[in-house]
Coordinates of C-alpha atoms and ligand atoms in Angstrom, one line a residue:
M447 CA -4.9 -22.3 -34.7
V448 CA -8.0 -24.2 -35.2
D449 CA -9.2 -23.0 -38.5
E450 CA -12.4 -21.2 -39.4
K451 CA -14.6 -22.5 -36.7
I452 CA -15.3 -20.2 -33.8
V453 CA -14.0 -21.7 -30.6
R454 CA -16.3 -21.7 -27.6
V455 CA -15.3 -23.8 -24.6
R456 CA -16.3 -24.1 -21.0
I457 CA -15.3 -25.3 -17.6
A458 CA -18.2 -26.9 -15.8
P459 CA -17.4 -27.7 -12.2
S460 CA -19.8 -29.2 -9.8
P461 CA -19.9 -27.2 -6.5
T462 CA -19.9 -30.3 -4.3
G463 CA -16.3 -29.6 -3.2
Y464 CA -13.6 -26.9 -3.2
L465 CA -12.0 -26.1 -6.6
H466 CA -9.9 -29.2 -7.2
V467 CA -6.4 -29.1 -8.7
G468 CA -7.7 -31.3 -11.6
T469 CA -10.6 -29.0 -12.4
A470 CA -8.2 -26.0 -12.2
R471 CA -5.9 -27.7 -14.7
T472 CA -8.9 -28.5 -17.0
A473 CA -10.0 -24.9 -16.7
L474 CA -6.5 -23.7 -17.7
F475 CA -6.3 -25.9 -20.8
N476 CA -9.7 -24.7 -21.9
Y477 CA -8.8 -21.1 -21.3
L478 CA -5.5 -21.4 -23.2
F479 CA -7.2 -23.1 -26.1
A480 CA -9.9 -20.4 -26.2
R481 CA -7.5 -17.5 -25.9
G482 CA -5.1 -19.0 -28.4
N483 CA -7.9 -19.3 -30.9
K484 CA -9.5 -16.0 -30.2
G485 CA -12.5 -17.9 -28.8
D486 CA -14.7 -17.8 -25.8
F487 CA -14.2 -19.4 -22.4
L488 CA -17.4 -19.8 -20.4
L489 CA -18.2 -20.9 -16.9
R490 CA -21.0 -23.2 -16.0
V491 CA -21.8 -24.3 -12.5
E492 CA -23.2 -27.9 -12.5
D493 CA -25.3 -27.6 -9.4
T494 CA -28.1 -30.1 -10.3
D495 CA -27.3 -32.1 -7.2
I496 CA -29.1 -29.8 -4.8
K497 CA -28.3 -31.7 -1.7
R498 CA -24.6 -31.8 -2.3
S499 CA -24.1 -28.4 -4.0
R500 CA -23.0 -25.6 -1.7
E501 CA -22.8 -21.8 -2.1
E502 CA -19.4 -21.8 -0.4
M503 CA -18.0 -24.1 -3.1
V504 CA -19.4 -21.9 -5.8
K505 CA -17.4 -19.1 -4.1
S506 CA -14.3 -21.2 -4.0
I507 CA -14.6 -21.9 -7.7
I508 CA -15.0 -18.3 -8.6
E509 CA -12.2 -17.2 -6.3
G510 CA -9.9 -19.9 -7.6
L511 CA -10.4 -19.1 -11.3
S512 CA -10.0 -15.4 -10.6
W513 CA -6.8 -16.0 -8.6
M514 CA -5.4 -17.8 -11.6
N515 CA -6.4 -14.9 -13.8
L516 CA -8.6 -17.1 -15.9
D517 CA -11.4 -14.7 -16.8
W518 CA -14.5 -16.0 -18.5
E519 CA -16.9 -14.4 -20.9
G520 CA -20.4 -13.4 -19.9
D521 CA -22.6 -14.5 -17.0
I522 CA -22.1 -17.8 -15.2
L523 CA -24.7 -20.4 -16.1
Y524 CA -26.2 -22.2 -13.1
Q525 CA -27.8 -25.4 -14.1
S526 CA -30.2 -25.2 -11.1
D527 CA -31.9 -22.4 -13.1
Y528 CA -32.9 -24.8 -15.8
F529 CA -34.6 -27.7 -14.1
D530 CA -37.8 -27.2 -16.0
D531 CA -36.0 -27.1 -19.3
Y532 CA -34.1 -30.4 -18.7
K533 CA -37.5 -32.0 -17.9
K534 CA -39.0 -30.6 -21.1
R535 CA -36.1 -32.0 -23.1
G536 CA -36.5 -35.3 -21.4
M537 CA -40.2 -35.4 -22.3
E538 CA -39.2 -34.5 -25.9
L539 CA -37.1 -37.7 -26.0
L540 CA -39.9 -39.7 -24.4
E541 CA -42.4 -38.5 -27.1
K542 CA -40.0 -39.4 -29.9
G543 CA -39.4 -42.9 -28.5
Y544 CA -35.8 -42.2 -27.4
A545 CA -36.6 -42.6 -23.8
Y546 CA -38.9 -44.6 -21.5
W547 CA -40.1 -44.6 -17.9
C548 CA -38.4 -47.0 -15.6
Y549 CA -40.3 -48.0 -12.4
C550 CA -37.7 -50.4 -11.0
L551 CA -37.0 -49.8 -7.4
P552 CA -33.4 -49.6 -6.3
E553 CA -33.7 -52.8 -4.2
E554 CA -35.3 -54.6 -7.1
I555 CA -32.3 -53.7 -9.3
D556 CA -29.9 -54.7 -6.5
D557 CA -31.5 -58.2 -6.4
R558 CA -31.2 -58.7 -10.1
K559 CA -27.7 -57.3 -10.1
E560 CA -26.7 -59.8 -7.5
T561 CA -28.0 -62.7 -9.4
I562 CA -26.1 -61.6 -12.5
F563 CA -22.9 -61.1 -10.5
K564 CA -23.2 -64.6 -9.0
S565 CA -23.3 -66.0 -12.5
G566 CA -20.0 -64.2 -13.1
K567 CA -21.3 -61.6 -15.6
G568 CA -21.2 -57.8 -15.5
W569 CA -24.4 -55.8 -14.9
I570 CA -26.0 -53.3 -17.1
Y571 CA -29.6 -52.4 -16.8
D572 CA -31.7 -55.2 -18.2
R573 CA -34.3 -53.0 -19.9
R574 CA -37.1 -54.6 -17.9
C575 CA -39.2 -51.5 -18.0
Y576 CA -38.7 -51.0 -21.8
H577 CA -40.7 -54.2 -22.1
L578 CA -43.6 -53.4 -19.8
T579 CA -47.1 -54.0 -21.1
D580 CA -49.5 -51.1 -21.0
E581 CA -51.3 -52.7 -18.2
E582 CA -48.2 -53.1 -16.0
R583 CA -47.3 -49.5 -16.7
K584 CA -50.8 -48.4 -15.7
R585 CA -50.6 -50.4 -12.5
F586 CA -47.3 -48.8 -11.5
E587 CA -48.7 -45.4 -12.3
E588 CA -51.7 -46.1 -10.1
E589 CA -49.5 -47.4 -7.3
G590 CA -47.7 -44.1 -7.5
R591 CA -44.4 -45.8 -8.0
P592 CA -41.4 -43.5 -8.3
K593 CA -40.1 -43.4 -11.9
A594 CA -37.0 -42.4 -13.7
L595 CA -36.6 -41.6 -17.3
R596 CA -34.1 -43.8 -19.1
F597 CA -32.5 -43.3 -22.5
N598 CA -33.3 -46.0 -25.0
V599 CA -29.8 -46.8 -26.3
P600 CA -30.0 -47.8 -29.9
Q601 CA -28.1 -50.8 -31.4
G602 CA -25.0 -50.2 -33.3
F603 CA -21.7 -48.5 -32.6
T604 CA -20.8 -44.9 -31.6
S605 CA -17.6 -43.4 -32.6
Y606 CA -15.9 -40.1 -32.7
D607 CA -12.4 -38.6 -33.2
D608 CA -11.0 -37.6 -29.9
L609 CA -8.8 -34.5 -30.1
I610 CA -6.2 -36.2 -27.9
H611 CA -6.8 -39.9 -28.1
G612 CA -7.8 -40.2 -31.8
K613 CA -10.6 -42.5 -33.0
I614 CA -12.7 -43.9 -30.2
Q615 CA -15.5 -46.4 -30.9
R616 CA -17.9 -48.1 -28.6
D617 CA -20.3 -50.9 -29.1
N618 CA -23.7 -49.6 -27.9
S619 CA -24.6 -53.0 -26.5
Q620 CA -22.1 -52.2 -23.8
I621 CA -23.9 -48.9 -22.8
E622 CA -26.8 -49.3 -20.5
D623 CA -30.0 -47.4 -20.9
F624 CA -28.8 -44.6 -18.7
V625 CA -31.1 -42.4 -16.6
L626 CA -31.9 -38.9 -17.9
I627 CA -34.3 -37.7 -15.2
K628 CA -34.1 -39.1 -11.8
S629 CA -37.1 -40.1 -9.7
D630 CA -36.9 -36.9 -7.8
G631 CA -37.3 -35.0 -11.1
S632 CA -33.7 -33.7 -11.3
P633 CA -31.7 -34.3 -14.5
T634 CA -28.6 -36.5 -14.6
Y635 CA -25.2 -35.1 -15.5
N636 CA -25.4 -36.6 -19.0
L637 CA -28.7 -35.0 -19.9
A638 CA -27.9 -31.6 -18.4
V639 CA -24.4 -31.4 -20.0
V640 CA -25.7 -32.1 -23.5
V641 CA -28.6 -29.7 -23.2
D642 CA -26.3 -27.0 -21.9
D643 CA -23.3 -27.5 -24.2
Y644 CA -25.8 -27.1 -27.0
R645 CA -27.5 -24.1 -25.4
M646 CA -24.2 -22.4 -24.9
G647 CA -22.9 -23.2 -28.4
I648 CA -19.9 -25.1 -27.1
T649 CA -17.7 -26.1 -30.0
H650 CA -15.0 -28.1 -28.1
V651 CA -15.4 -30.1 -24.9
L652 CA -12.0 -30.5 -23.2
R653 CA -12.3 -32.4 -20.0
G654 CA -10.6 -35.1 -17.9
D655 CA -10.1 -38.7 -19.0
D656 CA -12.6 -39.7 -16.3
H657 CA -15.4 -38.6 -18.6
I658 CA -14.3 -40.6 -21.6
T659 CA -17.0 -43.2 -21.0
N660 CA -19.7 -40.6 -20.8
T661 CA -18.9 -39.2 -24.3
P662 CA -20.5 -41.9 -26.4
K663 CA -23.7 -41.5 -24.2
Q664 CA -23.7 -37.8 -24.8
I665 CA -23.2 -38.3 -28.6
L666 CA -26.2 -40.6 -28.6
L667 CA -28.2 -37.9 -26.9
Y668 CA -27.0 -35.3 -29.5
N669 CA -28.1 -37.6 -32.2
A670 CA -31.5 -38.2 -30.6
F671 CA -32.1 -34.4 -30.3
G672 CA -31.0 -34.0 -33.9
W673 CA -28.1 -31.7 -32.9
S674 CA -24.6 -31.9 -34.2
F675 CA -22.1 -32.6 -31.5
P676 CA -19.0 -30.7 -30.5
E677 CA -15.4 -31.9 -30.7
F678 CA -14.3 -33.8 -27.7
G679 CA -10.8 -34.1 -26.2
H680 CA -10.0 -36.0 -23.0
I681 CA -7.0 -34.8 -21.1
P682 CA -4.9 -37.2 -18.9
L683 CA -5.7 -37.6 -15.3
I684 CA -3.5 -36.2 -12.6
L685 CA -2.0 -38.9 -10.4
G686 CA -0.3 -38.7 -7.0
E687 CA 3.3 -39.8 -6.7
D688 CA 2.1 -43.4 -6.0
H689 CA 0.4 -43.3 -9.4
S690 CA -3.1 -43.5 -8.1
K691 CA -5.7 -40.9 -8.9
L692 CA -4.8 -37.6 -7.1
S693 CA -7.0 -37.4 -4.0
K694 CA -7.0 -36.1 -0.5
R695 CA -4.8 -39.0 0.5
H696 CA -2.0 -37.4 -1.4
G697 CA -2.3 -34.2 0.6
A698 CA -4.1 -31.0 -0.4
V699 CA -6.0 -31.1 -3.7
S700 CA -7.9 -27.8 -3.3
L701 CA -6.7 -24.7 -5.0
S702 CA -7.3 -22.6 -1.9
Y703 CA -4.7 -24.6 0.0
Y704 CA -2.0 -23.5 -2.4
K705 CA -3.2 -19.9 -2.4
N706 CA -3.1 -20.0 1.4
E707 CA 0.3 -21.5 1.4
G708 CA 1.4 -18.4 -0.5
I709 CA 2.2 -20.0 -3.8
L710 CA 2.2 -17.3 -6.5
P711 CA -0.6 -17.7 -9.0
E712 CA 1.9 -17.3 -11.8
A713 CA 3.8 -20.3 -10.5
F714 CA 0.7 -22.3 -10.0
V715 CA -0.6 -21.7 -13.5
N716 CA 2.9 -22.4 -14.9
Y717 CA 2.9 -25.7 -12.9
L718 CA -0.6 -26.7 -13.9
A719 CA 0.2 -26.2 -17.6
F720 CA 2.9 -28.9 -17.3
L721 CA 0.4 -31.4 -15.9
G722 CA -0.4 -33.0 -19.2
W723 CA 1.1 -30.5 -21.6
S724 CA 4.7 -30.0 -22.7
P725 CA 6.3 -27.3 -24.8
K726 CA 8.5 -30.0 -26.3
T727 CA 11.6 -28.0 -25.3
E728 CA 13.7 -27.6 -22.2
E729 CA 11.9 -24.3 -21.3
E730 CA 10.2 -24.3 -17.9
I731 CA 9.1 -20.8 -17.0
F732 CA 6.0 -19.6 -18.8
S733 CA 3.6 -16.7 -18.1
L734 CA 0.0 -17.1 -18.9
E735 CA 0.5 -15.0 -22.0
E736 CA 3.4 -17.2 -23.1
L737 CA 1.3 -20.3 -22.5
I738 CA -1.5 -18.9 -24.6
E739 CA 0.9 -18.5 -27.4
R740 CA 2.5 -21.9 -27.1
F741 CA -0.4 -24.1 -26.1
S742 CA -1.8 -26.5 -28.6
L743 CA -3.9 -29.6 -28.2
D744 CA -1.4 -31.8 -30.1
S745 CA 1.2 -31.2 -27.4
I746 CA -1.1 -32.7 -24.8
Q747 CA 0.3 -36.0 -23.6
I748 CA -1.8 -39.1 -23.4
K749 CA -0.1 -40.5 -20.4
P750 CA -1.2 -39.4 -16.9
A751 CA 0.5 -36.5 -15.2
I752 CA 2.1 -36.9 -11.8
F753 CA 1.5 -34.2 -9.2
D754 CA 4.9 -33.3 -7.7
I755 CA 4.8 -30.7 -5.0
E756 CA 8.5 -30.2 -5.0
R757 CA 8.4 -29.1 -8.6
L758 CA 5.6 -26.7 -7.8
E759 CA 7.7 -25.2 -5.0
W760 CA 10.8 -25.0 -7.2
L761 CA 8.7 -23.1 -9.8
N762 CA 7.5 -20.8 -7.1
G763 CA 11.0 -19.9 -6.2
A764 CA 11.8 -19.4 -9.9
W765 CA 8.8 -17.1 -10.2
M766 CA 9.8 -15.1 -7.1
A767 CA 13.2 -14.5 -8.7
K768 CA 11.5 -13.5 -12.0
L769 CA 9.1 -11.1 -10.4
G770 CA 11.9 -9.4 -8.5
R771 CA 12.1 -8.1 -4.9
E772 CA 9.9 -5.1 -5.2
E773 CA 7.0 -7.0 -6.6
V774 CA 7.5 -10.0 -4.3
A775 CA 7.6 -7.5 -1.3
S776 CA 4.3 -6.0 -2.2
R777 CA 2.7 -9.4 -2.8
L778 CA 4.2 -10.5 0.6
S779 CA 2.7 -7.4 2.3
E780 CA -0.7 -8.4 0.9
Y781 CA -0.2 -12.0 2.0
L782 CA 0.8 -11.0 5.5
Y783 CA -2.2 -8.6 5.7
N784 CA -4.5 -11.5 4.8
N785 CA -2.9 -13.4 7.7
G786 CA -3.5 -10.7 10.2
I787 CA -0.1 -9.0 10.0
S788 CA 0.2 -5.4 8.8
E789 CA 3.7 -4.7 7.5
R790 CA 3.8 -2.0 4.8
D791 CA 7.4 -1.0 5.0
K792 CA 8.6 -2.2 1.6
D793 CA 12.3 -1.7 2.3
Y794 CA 12.0 -3.7 5.4
L795 CA 10.2 -6.5 3.6
I796 CA 12.9 -6.5 0.9
K797 CA 15.6 -7.0 3.5
V798 CA 13.6 -9.8 5.1
I799 CA 13.2 -11.5 1.7
E800 CA 16.9 -11.2 1.1
A801 CA 17.9 -12.4 4.6
L802 CA 15.7 -15.5 4.4
G803 CA 16.7 -16.2 0.8
K804 CA 16.7 -19.8 -0.2
R805 CA 14.9 -20.8 3.0
I806 CA 11.7 -19.5 1.5
K807 CA 9.8 -21.6 -1.0
K808 CA 6.4 -19.9 -0.5
F809 CA 5.0 -17.0 1.5
K810 CA 3.8 -19.3 4.3
D811 CA 7.5 -19.9 5.0
F812 CA 7.8 -16.3 6.0
L813 CA 5.3 -17.0 8.8
V814 CA 6.8 -20.3 9.8
R815 CA 10.5 -19.4 9.5
G816 CA 10.5 -15.7 9.9
Y817 CA 7.5 -14.9 12.2
Y818 CA 9.8 -12.9 14.4
F819 CA 10.4 -10.4 11.7
F820 CA 6.8 -9.3 12.0
S821 CA 5.9 -9.8 15.6
D822 CA 7.3 -9.6 19.1
D823 CA 4.9 -12.1 20.3
F824 CA 6.9 -15.4 20.3
S825 CA 8.2 -17.8 22.8
Y826 CA 11.7 -19.2 23.1
D827 CA 12.4 -22.6 21.5
E828 CA 12.5 -25.0 24.5
E829 CA 15.5 -27.0 23.6
G830 CA 17.4 -23.9 22.6
A831 CA 16.6 -22.2 25.9
K832 CA 17.9 -25.2 27.9
K833 CA 21.1 -25.1 25.9
H834 CA 21.8 -21.4 25.7
F835 CA 20.1 -19.7 28.7
D836 CA 21.9 -19.8 32.1
K837 CA 22.3 -17.9 35.3
G838 CA 25.1 -15.6 34.2
L839 CA 23.3 -14.5 31.0
E840 CA 21.1 -11.8 32.6
E841 CA 24.2 -9.7 33.5
K842 CA 25.7 -10.2 30.1
M843 CA 22.6 -9.1 28.4
K844 CA 22.3 -6.0 30.6
K845 CA 25.8 -5.0 29.5
L846 CA 25.0 -5.7 25.9
I847 CA 21.8 -3.6 26.0
K848 CA 23.7 -0.7 27.5
Q849 CA 26.3 -0.8 24.8
L850 CA 23.7 -1.2 22.0
K851 CA 21.9 1.8 23.3
E852 CA 25.1 3.8 22.8
L853 CA 25.8 2.4 19.3
A854 CA 25.3 5.0 16.7
N855 CA 25.7 2.9 13.6
F856 CA 23.3 0.0 14.2
D857 CA 24.6 -1.9 11.2
E858 CA 26.3 -5.3 10.6
N859 CA 29.8 -4.0 11.2
G860 CA 29.0 -1.9 14.2
L861 CA 27.1 -4.8 15.8
E862 CA 29.8 -7.3 15.1
N863 CA 32.3 -5.0 16.8
V864 CA 30.2 -4.5 19.9
I865 CA 29.5 -8.2 20.3
R866 CA 33.1 -9.4 19.7
N867 CA 34.5 -6.7 22.1
L868 CA 31.9 -7.6 24.7
A869 CA 32.9 -11.3 24.5
E870 CA 36.5 -10.3 25.0
E871 CA 35.6 -8.1 27.9
L872 CA 33.5 -10.9 29.5
N873 CA 36.2 -13.4 28.7
C874 CA 33.9 -15.7 26.8
K875 CA 33.6 -16.9 23.3
A876 CA 31.5 -14.7 20.9
S877 CA 29.3 -17.7 20.3
E878 CA 28.3 -17.8 24.0
L879 CA 26.7 -14.4 23.3
I880 CA 25.5 -15.0 19.8
H881 CA 23.4 -18.1 20.5
P882 CA 21.4 -16.6 23.3
I883 CA 21.0 -13.3 21.5
R884 CA 19.6 -15.1 18.5
L885 CA 17.2 -17.0 20.7
G886 CA 16.3 -13.8 22.5
I887 CA 15.5 -11.7 19.5
S888 CA 13.9 -14.4 17.3
G889 CA 12.8 -17.2 19.6
V890 CA 14.5 -19.8 17.4
T891 CA 18.0 -21.2 17.0
V892 CA 18.5 -20.9 13.3
G893 CA 18.2 -18.1 10.9
P894 CA 20.1 -15.5 9.0
G895 CA 23.6 -14.3 10.1
I896 CA 23.2 -12.7 13.6
F897 CA 24.7 -9.3 12.8
A898 CA 22.6 -9.0 9.7
L899 CA 19.5 -10.1 11.5
M900 CA 20.0 -7.6 14.3
G901 CA 20.6 -4.9 11.7
I902 CA 17.4 -5.7 9.9
L903 CA 15.3 -5.9 13.0
G904 CA 16.7 -2.5 14.0
K905 CA 17.8 -0.9 17.2
K906 CA 14.4 -0.3 18.8
R907 CA 13.1 -3.8 18.2
V908 CA 16.4 -5.6 19.2
I909 CA 16.7 -3.6 22.5
K910 CA 13.0 -4.2 23.3
R911 CA 13.4 -7.9 22.8
L912 CA 16.7 -8.1 24.8
E913 CA 14.9 -6.3 27.6
S914 CA 12.2 -8.9 27.5
L915 CA 14.8 -11.6 27.6
V916 CA 16.3 -10.0 30.7
E917 CA 12.9 -10.0 32.4
Y918 CA 12.4 -13.6 31.4
L919 CA 15.8 -14.6 32.8
K920 CA 15.0 -12.9 36.1
G921 CA 12.1 -15.2 36.6
A922 CA 13.7 -18.3 35.1
D923 CA 14.6 -21.3 37.2
F924 CA 17.9 -22.7 36.0
E925 CA 17.6 -26.1 37.8
Y926 CA 18.3 -27.9 34.6
Ligands
LIG2341 N1 -19.4 -31.3 -13.7 C1 -18.5 -32.2 -14.4 C2 -17.2 -32.4 -13.6 O1 -16.9 -31.5 -12.7 C3 -18.2 -31.6 -15.8 C4 -17.7 -32.6 -16.7 C5 -17.6 -32.0 -18.1 O2 -16.8 -31.1 -18.4 O3 -18.5 -32.4 -19.0 O4 -16.5 -33.3 -13.8

């Protein structure tokens, strides 16, 4: 436990995209750290970029965090509610001499940048407007030139002890006079984040390594405001399997995708925890409560984490086993319902889960591999039909239907007897009946054992589907 200090952390997503796996992982680490230290976990929506922020994304953030069961304290803070305040804070820095107006037009900066690049040097803003004379400034104001407020970075060094990386020091001469208020009046990320972390009483800022270069800038701002700064910890980035930063190129990176695929939130949370953290043992399955107990910042790794979908699916399977059939059946029922299928018979669902067994890695697989368990509305696999449907089949199926109607015990044994006896009677191999039956009642050529499958689907459904098959065969053209 972090001693004495009250822990207050936050997750601060920008609603310019759907909740990203990386943000979800950062949220989880903050949540675990807060809960493990009896602290607060807060949510702030960083929607200062009005043009790119979308209500739909805010919804996706809220839904995603709720799905993972990461509950936050109090109201959500929306940065768009505080525009006037950021401006006021900017003006405060201007008055104290920590900031100045910059009238440089983007194209002017581009020209100067190019000259610097040509000379083989790197560009940081050349402080031209810091050196303006009063007269020049007056002229720009009269011209109505757009202006941005820049921070006047002092000379010296900025250092802090990163909770994960240890001591970090930067030479301020490498930090450009960054913008605080843009020419459209909106605040930049660095200004808003400092003002709000202070406003919200944040004690620890845990965020992705991609923000590590922002931290010295933010510390300089805290100093300018005369505020003490929180502790900072930067967690390793998540990379794709090719070791480049995880992005859409690697497949789905939004949380909603995994939810829609039917990954259990427990498995997802368990998986995310391992993206940068390790229990330092061989244990692999952790509930949120167990993670709270075990999580600590000193077991966060420095090296980047690799996103591995197979491991996520493996963990999902392990969680399905851990939750047990009853619970999985009721979650499956809910998942199916959200996908337009109403199936509330729990016993039936349990049988389906057992029958598909290891073929299932996530709930979506029930739709992909076992759609026929929930709907009569399927077509026959084309290749399979070519292979297994022929002219003589109609009569065979009619006989089968007749016998099935008379079968009292519609179970695995009873069904096996009927089909094997019928094969004998028709003087054909049992497989010559089994393949077309499977195709007829499921539309596909692979699946659970046929007698078990028929038993699970039940008499009514099997007969109805075989009758549809007979209808189909009547109209089929067996030229092939
Ligand atoms: N809105 C920033 C992001 O999504 C927050 C970074 C921070 O935690 O300071 O990356």
